[in-house]
Coordinates of C-alpha atoms in Angstrom, one line a residue:
M122 CA 0.5 11.8 3.2
T123 CA 0.2 12.7 -0.6
A124 CA 3.5 13.5 -1.0
K125 CA 4.9 10.6 0.3
W126 CA 2.8 8.3 -2.0
V127 CA 3.6 10.4 -4.9
L128 CA 7.4 9.4 -4.1
S129 CA 6.8 5.8 -3.4
I130 CA 5.2 5.9 -6.6
A131 CA 8.2 7.7 -8.3
L132 CA 10.7 5.3 -6.7
A133 CA 9.0 2.6 -7.8
S134 CA 8.2 3.4 -11.3
L135 CA 12.1 4.7 -11.4
V136 CA 13.4 1.4 -10.3
G137 CA 10.7 -0.9 -12.5
M138 CA 11.9 1.0 -15.7
A139 CA 15.4 1.0 -15.1
V140 CA 15.5 -3.0 -14.6
A141 CA 13.1 -2.8 -17.9
A142 CA 15.2 -0.9 -19.6
V143 CA 18.9 -3.0 -18.5
V144 CA 16.8 -6.0 -19.4
V145 CA 16.1 -4.7 -22.8
N146 CA 19.1 -3.2 -23.7
N147 CA 20.5 -6.5 -22.8
A148 CA 18.5 -8.5 -25.4
T149 CA 19.1 -5.4 -27.5
S150 CA 22.4 -6.1 -27.6
R151 CA 22.5 -9.8 -27.5
D152 CA 20.2 -9.8 -30.4
F153 CA 22.2 -7.4 -32.3
D154 CA 25.4 -9.0 -31.6
R155 CA 23.8 -12.5 -32.9
L156 CA 22.3 -11.0 -36.0
R157 CA 25.8 -9.0 -37.0
I158 CA 28.0 -12.5 -35.9
E159 CA 25.2 -14.3 -38.6
R160 CA 25.8 -11.7 -41.1
E161 CA 29.6 -11.6 -40.9
V162 CA 29.4 -15.5 -41.1
D163 CA 27.3 -15.1 -44.2
N164 CA 29.5 -12.8 -46.0
V165 CA 32.2 -15.0 -45.4
T166 CA 30.8 -18.2 -46.9
T167 CA 29.1 -16.0 -49.7
A168 CA 32.7 -15.0 -50.9
A169 CA 34.2 -18.6 -49.9
L170 CA 32.0 -20.2 -52.3
L171 CA 32.6 -17.2 -55.0
Y172 CA 36.3 -17.5 -54.7
F173 CA 36.2 -21.8 -54.7
A174 CA 33.4 -21.8 -57.8
R175 CA 36.7 -19.4 -59.5
E176 CA 39.3 -21.5 -58.2
G177 CA 38.5 -24.8 -57.7
S178 CA 39.8 -24.8 -54.3
L179 CA 40.6 -22.5 -50.9
D180 CA 44.2 -22.1 -51.3
G181 CA 45.4 -18.9 -51.9
F182 CA 42.1 -17.4 -50.2
S183 CA 43.5 -14.4 -48.5
G184 CA 40.8 -11.8 -48.6
M185 CA 36.9 -11.9 -48.7
L186 CA 34.6 -10.7 -50.8
G187 CA 32.5 -7.4 -49.8
L188 CA 28.6 -8.2 -50.3
R189 CA 26.5 -5.2 -50.6
R190 CA 23.6 -5.7 -48.3
G191 CA 21.0 -8.0 -50.4
A192 CA 22.9 -8.1 -53.2
G193 CA 24.0 -11.5 -55.3
L194 CA 26.5 -13.3 -55.5
G195 CA 27.3 -11.7 -58.7
E196 CA 27.3 -8.0 -57.7
A197 CA 30.0 -8.9 -54.8
S198 CA 33.0 -6.5 -54.8
S199 CA 36.5 -7.2 -53.6
R200 CA 37.9 -5.8 -50.5
G201 CA 41.0 -7.4 -48.3
G202 CA 41.1 -9.1 -45.6
L203 CA 38.3 -10.7 -42.6
P204 CA 37.0 -9.4 -40.0
P205 CA 39.0 -9.7 -37.0
G206 CA 37.7 -12.8 -34.9
V207 CA 36.4 -15.0 -38.2
V208 CA 38.5 -17.1 -38.9
L209 CA 38.0 -19.9 -42.7
L210 CA 39.1 -22.8 -42.1
D211 CA 39.2 -25.7 -44.7
A212 CA 37.4 -29.0 -45.2
E213 CA 40.1 -30.8 -42.6
G214 CA 40.0 -27.8 -40.0
N215 CA 42.8 -26.0 -40.8
I216 CA 43.2 -22.3 -41.2
V217 CA 42.9 -21.0 -44.4
T218 CA 42.9 -17.0 -43.4
G219 CA 41.7 -15.0 -40.3
M220 CA 44.6 -14.9 -38.2
P221 CA 48.5 -14.8 -38.6
P222 CA 49.9 -17.6 -40.8
L223 CA 50.4 -20.8 -38.6
A224 CA 53.3 -23.9 -39.3
G225 CA 50.7 -26.0 -42.0
G226 CA 47.4 -24.0 -40.8
V227 CA 46.9 -26.2 -37.7
P228 CA 45.2 -24.4 -35.1
P229 CA 47.3 -24.1 -32.0
A230 CA 46.3 -26.8 -29.1
G231 CA 44.0 -25.8 -27.1
M232 CA 42.3 -23.6 -29.4
A233 CA 38.5 -23.5 -29.2
F234 CA 36.1 -21.7 -31.7
N235 CA 32.9 -19.9 -30.6
T236 CA 30.8 -20.7 -34.0
L237 CA 31.0 -23.2 -36.7
S238 CA 29.2 -22.2 -39.8
P239 CA 29.4 -25.2 -43.0
V240 CA 30.2 -24.3 -46.5
M241 CA 28.8 -25.9 -48.6
L242 CA 28.4 -26.8 -52.1
D243 CA 24.6 -27.5 -54.3
D244 CA 25.4 -30.7 -53.8
G245 CA 26.2 -30.8 -49.8
T246 CA 29.7 -31.0 -50.7
L247 CA 32.0 -29.8 -47.3
I248 CA 34.3 -27.8 -48.2
G249 CA 35.6 -25.4 -45.8
Q250 CA 34.0 -23.8 -42.0
V251 CA 33.6 -20.3 -40.8
A252 CA 34.5 -20.1 -36.8
L253 CA 34.7 -17.1 -34.4
I254 CA 37.0 -16.7 -32.1
A255 CA 36.4 -15.4 -28.7
S256 CA 33.7 -13.0 -29.3
G257 CA 33.8 -12.5 -32.9
P258 CA 34.2 -9.5 -34.9
P259 CA 34.1 -6.2 -33.5
L260 CA 31.6 -3.6 -33.7
D261 CA 31.0 -1.6 -36.8
P262 CA 31.1 2.1 -36.0
R263 CA 27.7 2.1 -37.6
D264 CA 26.5 -0.6 -35.3
Q265 CA 28.3 0.7 -32.2
I266 CA 26.0 4.4 -33.1
Y267 CA 22.9 1.9 -33.5
L268 CA 23.1 0.8 -30.1
D269 CA 24.2 3.5 -28.4
N270 CA 20.8 5.4 -29.6
T271 CA 18.9 2.3 -28.6
A272 CA 20.1 2.4 -25.3
R273 CA 19.6 6.7 -25.0
A274 CA 16.0 6.0 -26.3
L275 CA 15.7 3.3 -23.3
M276 CA 16.9 6.2 -21.4
I277 CA 14.6 8.6 -22.9
G278 CA 11.4 6.5 -22.2
A279 CA 12.1 4.9 -18.9
F280 CA 12.5 8.6 -17.4
G281 CA 9.0 9.5 -19.5
A282 CA 7.4 7.0 -18.3
A283 CA 8.5 7.6 -15.0
A284 CA 7.4 11.3 -14.9
V285 CA 4.1 10.3 -16.4
A286 CA 3.4 7.5 -13.4
V287 CA 4.5 10.3 -10.7
A288 CA 1.8 12.6 -12.5
V289 CA -0.5 10.0 -12.8
G290 CA 0.6 9.1 -9.1
A291 CA -0.4 12.3 -7.9
V292 CA -3.6 13.1 -9.3
L293 CA -4.8 9.2 -8.2
A294 CA -3.3 9.9 -4.6
R295 CA -5.5 13.1 -4.3
V296 CA -8.6 10.4 -5.2
F297 CA -7.6 7.7 -3.0
L298 CA -6.8 9.9 -0.1
R299 CA -9.7 12.2 -0.1
P300 CA -11.5 10.1 2.4
L301 CA -8.0 10.2 4.4
R302 CA -8.5 14.0 4.3
A303 CA -12.0 13.7 4.9
L304 CA -11.5 11.5 8.8
N305 CA -8.6 13.8 9.5
T306 CA -10.9 16.6 9.5
A307 CA -13.6 14.9 11.2
I308 CA -10.8 13.4 13.7
H309 CA -9.3 17.7 14.2
A310 CA -13.2 18.3 15.0
V311 CA -14.1 16.0 17.7
E312 CA -10.7 16.8 19.3
R313 CA -12.7 20.5 19.5
G314 CA -15.3 19.2 20.7
D315 CA -18.0 18.6 17.7
L316 CA -19.1 15.6 18.1
K317 CA -21.8 15.0 15.7
Q318 CA -19.6 14.6 12.6
H319 CA -20.5 11.8 9.6
I320 CA -18.2 11.0 6.7
D321 CA -19.8 9.6 3.5
V322 CA -17.9 6.4 2.4
R323 CA -18.1 4.0 -0.3
G324 CA -16.1 0.7 -0.8
S325 CA -16.0 -2.0 1.2
D326 CA -11.7 -1.6 1.4
E327 CA -9.7 -1.5 4.5
L328 CA -10.4 2.9 4.8
A329 CA -13.9 2.3 4.4
D330 CA -13.9 0.0 7.5
V331 CA -12.0 2.2 9.1
I332 CA -14.2 5.3 8.5
R333 CA -17.3 3.5 9.0
A334 CA -16.1 2.6 12.9
F335 CA -15.4 5.9 12.7
N336 CA -19.0 6.7 12.1
R337 CA -20.0 4.4 14.6
M338 CA -18.0 5.8 17.7
S339 CA -18.7 9.2 16.5
A340 CA -22.5 8.4 16.7
E341 CA -22.1 6.8 20.2
L342 CA -20.2 9.4 21.7
A343 CA -22.5 11.7 20.7
R344 CA -25.3 9.6 22.4
V345 CA -23.0 9.8 25.3
N346 CA -22.6 13.1 25.6
A347 CA -26.6 13.8 24.8
L348 CA -27.1 11.3 27.7
R349 CA -25.0 12.8 29.9
R350 CA -26.2 16.4 29.4
Q351 CA -29.7 15.1 30.6
M352 CA -28.7 13.0 33.7
T353 CA -26.8 16.9 34.7
A354 CA -29.7 18.3 34.2
D355 CA -31.6 15.4 36.4
I356 CA -29.8 15.8 39.0
A357 CA -29.7 19.6 39.4
H358 CA -33.4 19.5 39.3
D359 CA -33.2 16.7 42.0
L360 CA -31.0 18.8 43.8
R361 CA -32.7 22.0 43.7
T362 CA -36.2 20.6 44.8
P363 CA -35.2 19.7 48.8
L364 CA -33.0 22.8 48.5
T365 CA -36.0 25.0 47.4
V366 CA -38.0 23.3 50.5
I367 CA -35.4 24.1 53.0
R368 CA -34.8 27.2 51.9
G369 CA -38.6 27.8 52.2
Y370 CA -38.5 26.5 55.8
L371 CA -35.5 28.5 57.0
E372 CA -36.2 32.1 55.7
A373 CA -39.6 31.2 57.0
M374 CA -38.8 30.9 60.5
T375 CA -35.6 33.5 59.9
D376 CA -38.6 36.3 58.9
G377 CA -40.7 35.1 62.0
A378 CA -43.7 34.0 59.8
L379 CA -43.6 30.3 60.9
T380 CA -42.5 29.3 64.1
P381 CA -39.7 26.3 64.6
S382 CA -41.8 22.8 65.8
P383 CA -40.8 19.2 65.6
E384 CA -43.0 18.8 62.2
R385 CA -41.3 21.6 60.6
L386 CA -38.0 20.6 61.6
A387 CA -39.0 17.0 60.6
A388 CA -39.5 17.7 57.1
I389 CA -36.5 20.0 57.0
R390 CA -34.4 16.8 58.0
G391 CA -36.3 14.7 55.5
E392 CA -35.2 17.2 52.7
V393 CA -31.8 17.2 54.1
T394 CA -31.8 13.1 54.2
I395 CA -32.7 13.0 50.1
L396 CA -29.8 15.4 49.6
H397 CA -27.9 13.1 51.5
H398 CA -29.1 10.1 49.3
L399 CA -28.9 12.2 46.0
I400 CA -25.0 12.9 47.0
E401 CA -24.6 9.2 47.5
D402 CA -26.4 8.6 44.4
L403 CA -24.2 10.4 42.5
R404 CA -20.7 8.8 44.3
T405 CA -22.2 5.4 43.3
L406 CA -22.2 6.9 39.6
S407 CA -18.7 8.1 39.5
L408 CA -17.9 4.8 41.0
A409 CA -19.6 3.2 38.2
D410 CA -18.1 4.8 35.5
A411 CA -14.9 4.5 36.5
G412 CA -14.8 0.9 37.3
E413 CA -14.5 0.8 40.6
L414 CA -17.6 0.0 42.1
R415 CA -17.7 -2.7 44.5
L416 CA -21.1 -4.4 45.5
E417 CA -21.6 -5.6 48.7
R418 CA -24.4 -7.8 49.8
Q419 CA -26.1 -7.2 53.1
P420 CA -29.4 -9.0 54.7
I421 CA -32.1 -6.9 54.9
Q422 CA -36.0 -7.0 55.9
P423 CA -38.2 -7.3 52.8
A424 CA -41.0 -5.9 55.2
A425 CA -38.8 -2.9 55.9
L426 CA -37.9 -2.1 52.4
L427 CA -41.3 -2.2 51.2
A428 CA -42.2 0.3 54.5
D429 CA -39.7 2.5 52.8
V430 CA -40.8 2.6 49.3
R431 CA -44.3 3.4 50.6
E432 CA -42.7 6.4 53.0
A433 CA -41.2 7.9 49.9
F434 CA -44.0 7.5 47.4
A435 CA -47.0 7.8 50.3
L436 CA -46.9 12.0 48.9
Q437 CA -47.7 11.0 45.6
A438 CA -49.8 8.4 46.0
E439 CA -51.8 10.3 48.4
A440 CA -52.3 13.1 45.7
R441 CA -53.0 10.7 42.8
G442 CA -55.9 8.9 44.8
V443 CA -53.5 5.8 44.8
T444 CA -53.7 3.4 47.7
W445 CA -50.8 1.5 48.8
K446 CA -51.3 -1.9 50.1
S447 CA -48.0 -4.5 51.1
T448 CA -48.1 -7.8 52.5
Q449 CA -45.4 -10.3 53.4
R450 CA -45.6 -13.9 53.4
R451 CA -43.9 -15.6 56.0
T452 CA -41.5 -17.9 54.0
C453 CA -40.2 -14.8 52.2
R454 CA -36.6 -14.6 52.4
R455 CA -33.9 -12.1 53.2

């Protein structure tokens, strides 16, 4: 059970971490692409402004000025060509540079640009636009290394988190499944016949309810077993008494100590009748336990019933000095 619990936690952790890693990696790549494109657009815009400030127009702008990260306009250095996928348009929308020369610099019909960033002077005059073709410029090798390292770190973090989850799950499984192991041990003890089983339980969850139900069942089984033993002892005692009387009469008559007489034979017959009633009572109890007891109603004479009861307890009443008296009303029904 513990292994299954830990395996479930491991699978859930791996799936969750994998989903989280994919989501984070996609979000990181998307944001990184956005920042990279914004950086390229800003560089081209700055280079175009520098060129326009020096030449007064964008005519002849075929290269761009590479800017060091954090550098100002006056610290630009020359670098040839625009990054692939980046296009510089003039104010009329004609292509200045960034792709093979076209007739008149007019973009082909149907060509659409993903991103358009205006190139404006300080006074708000529009002198051109920076556009992106398809998905923009390709990744710089350093950028690709950064993304690869990020993905690798996410993967390592996911597996590390899953390993920690498995370790914590194993510890928690031992704690949470401790009552279940105790219940399993108690059930095996009941199977071996040790019915007096009690499990300490705290809490109010479903497992605690099951253990409380087991404790009640175990206590009831122990009580029923004790009653069964007591009933067996009582039955043995009730059977032993008439058998002892019968045996005593028979041994005495066999040895010649007593001679058979109608009174003594009647006494033996009475003990046999008692044994017969006890056996019938046992049969009735067995039928009742099996749920097969059927009650058959028969009319009786109340006077005869009282007489039988009086006769059954006559000796005990006489020994204790009790006088029996029974009366019957004429209106007594059967």
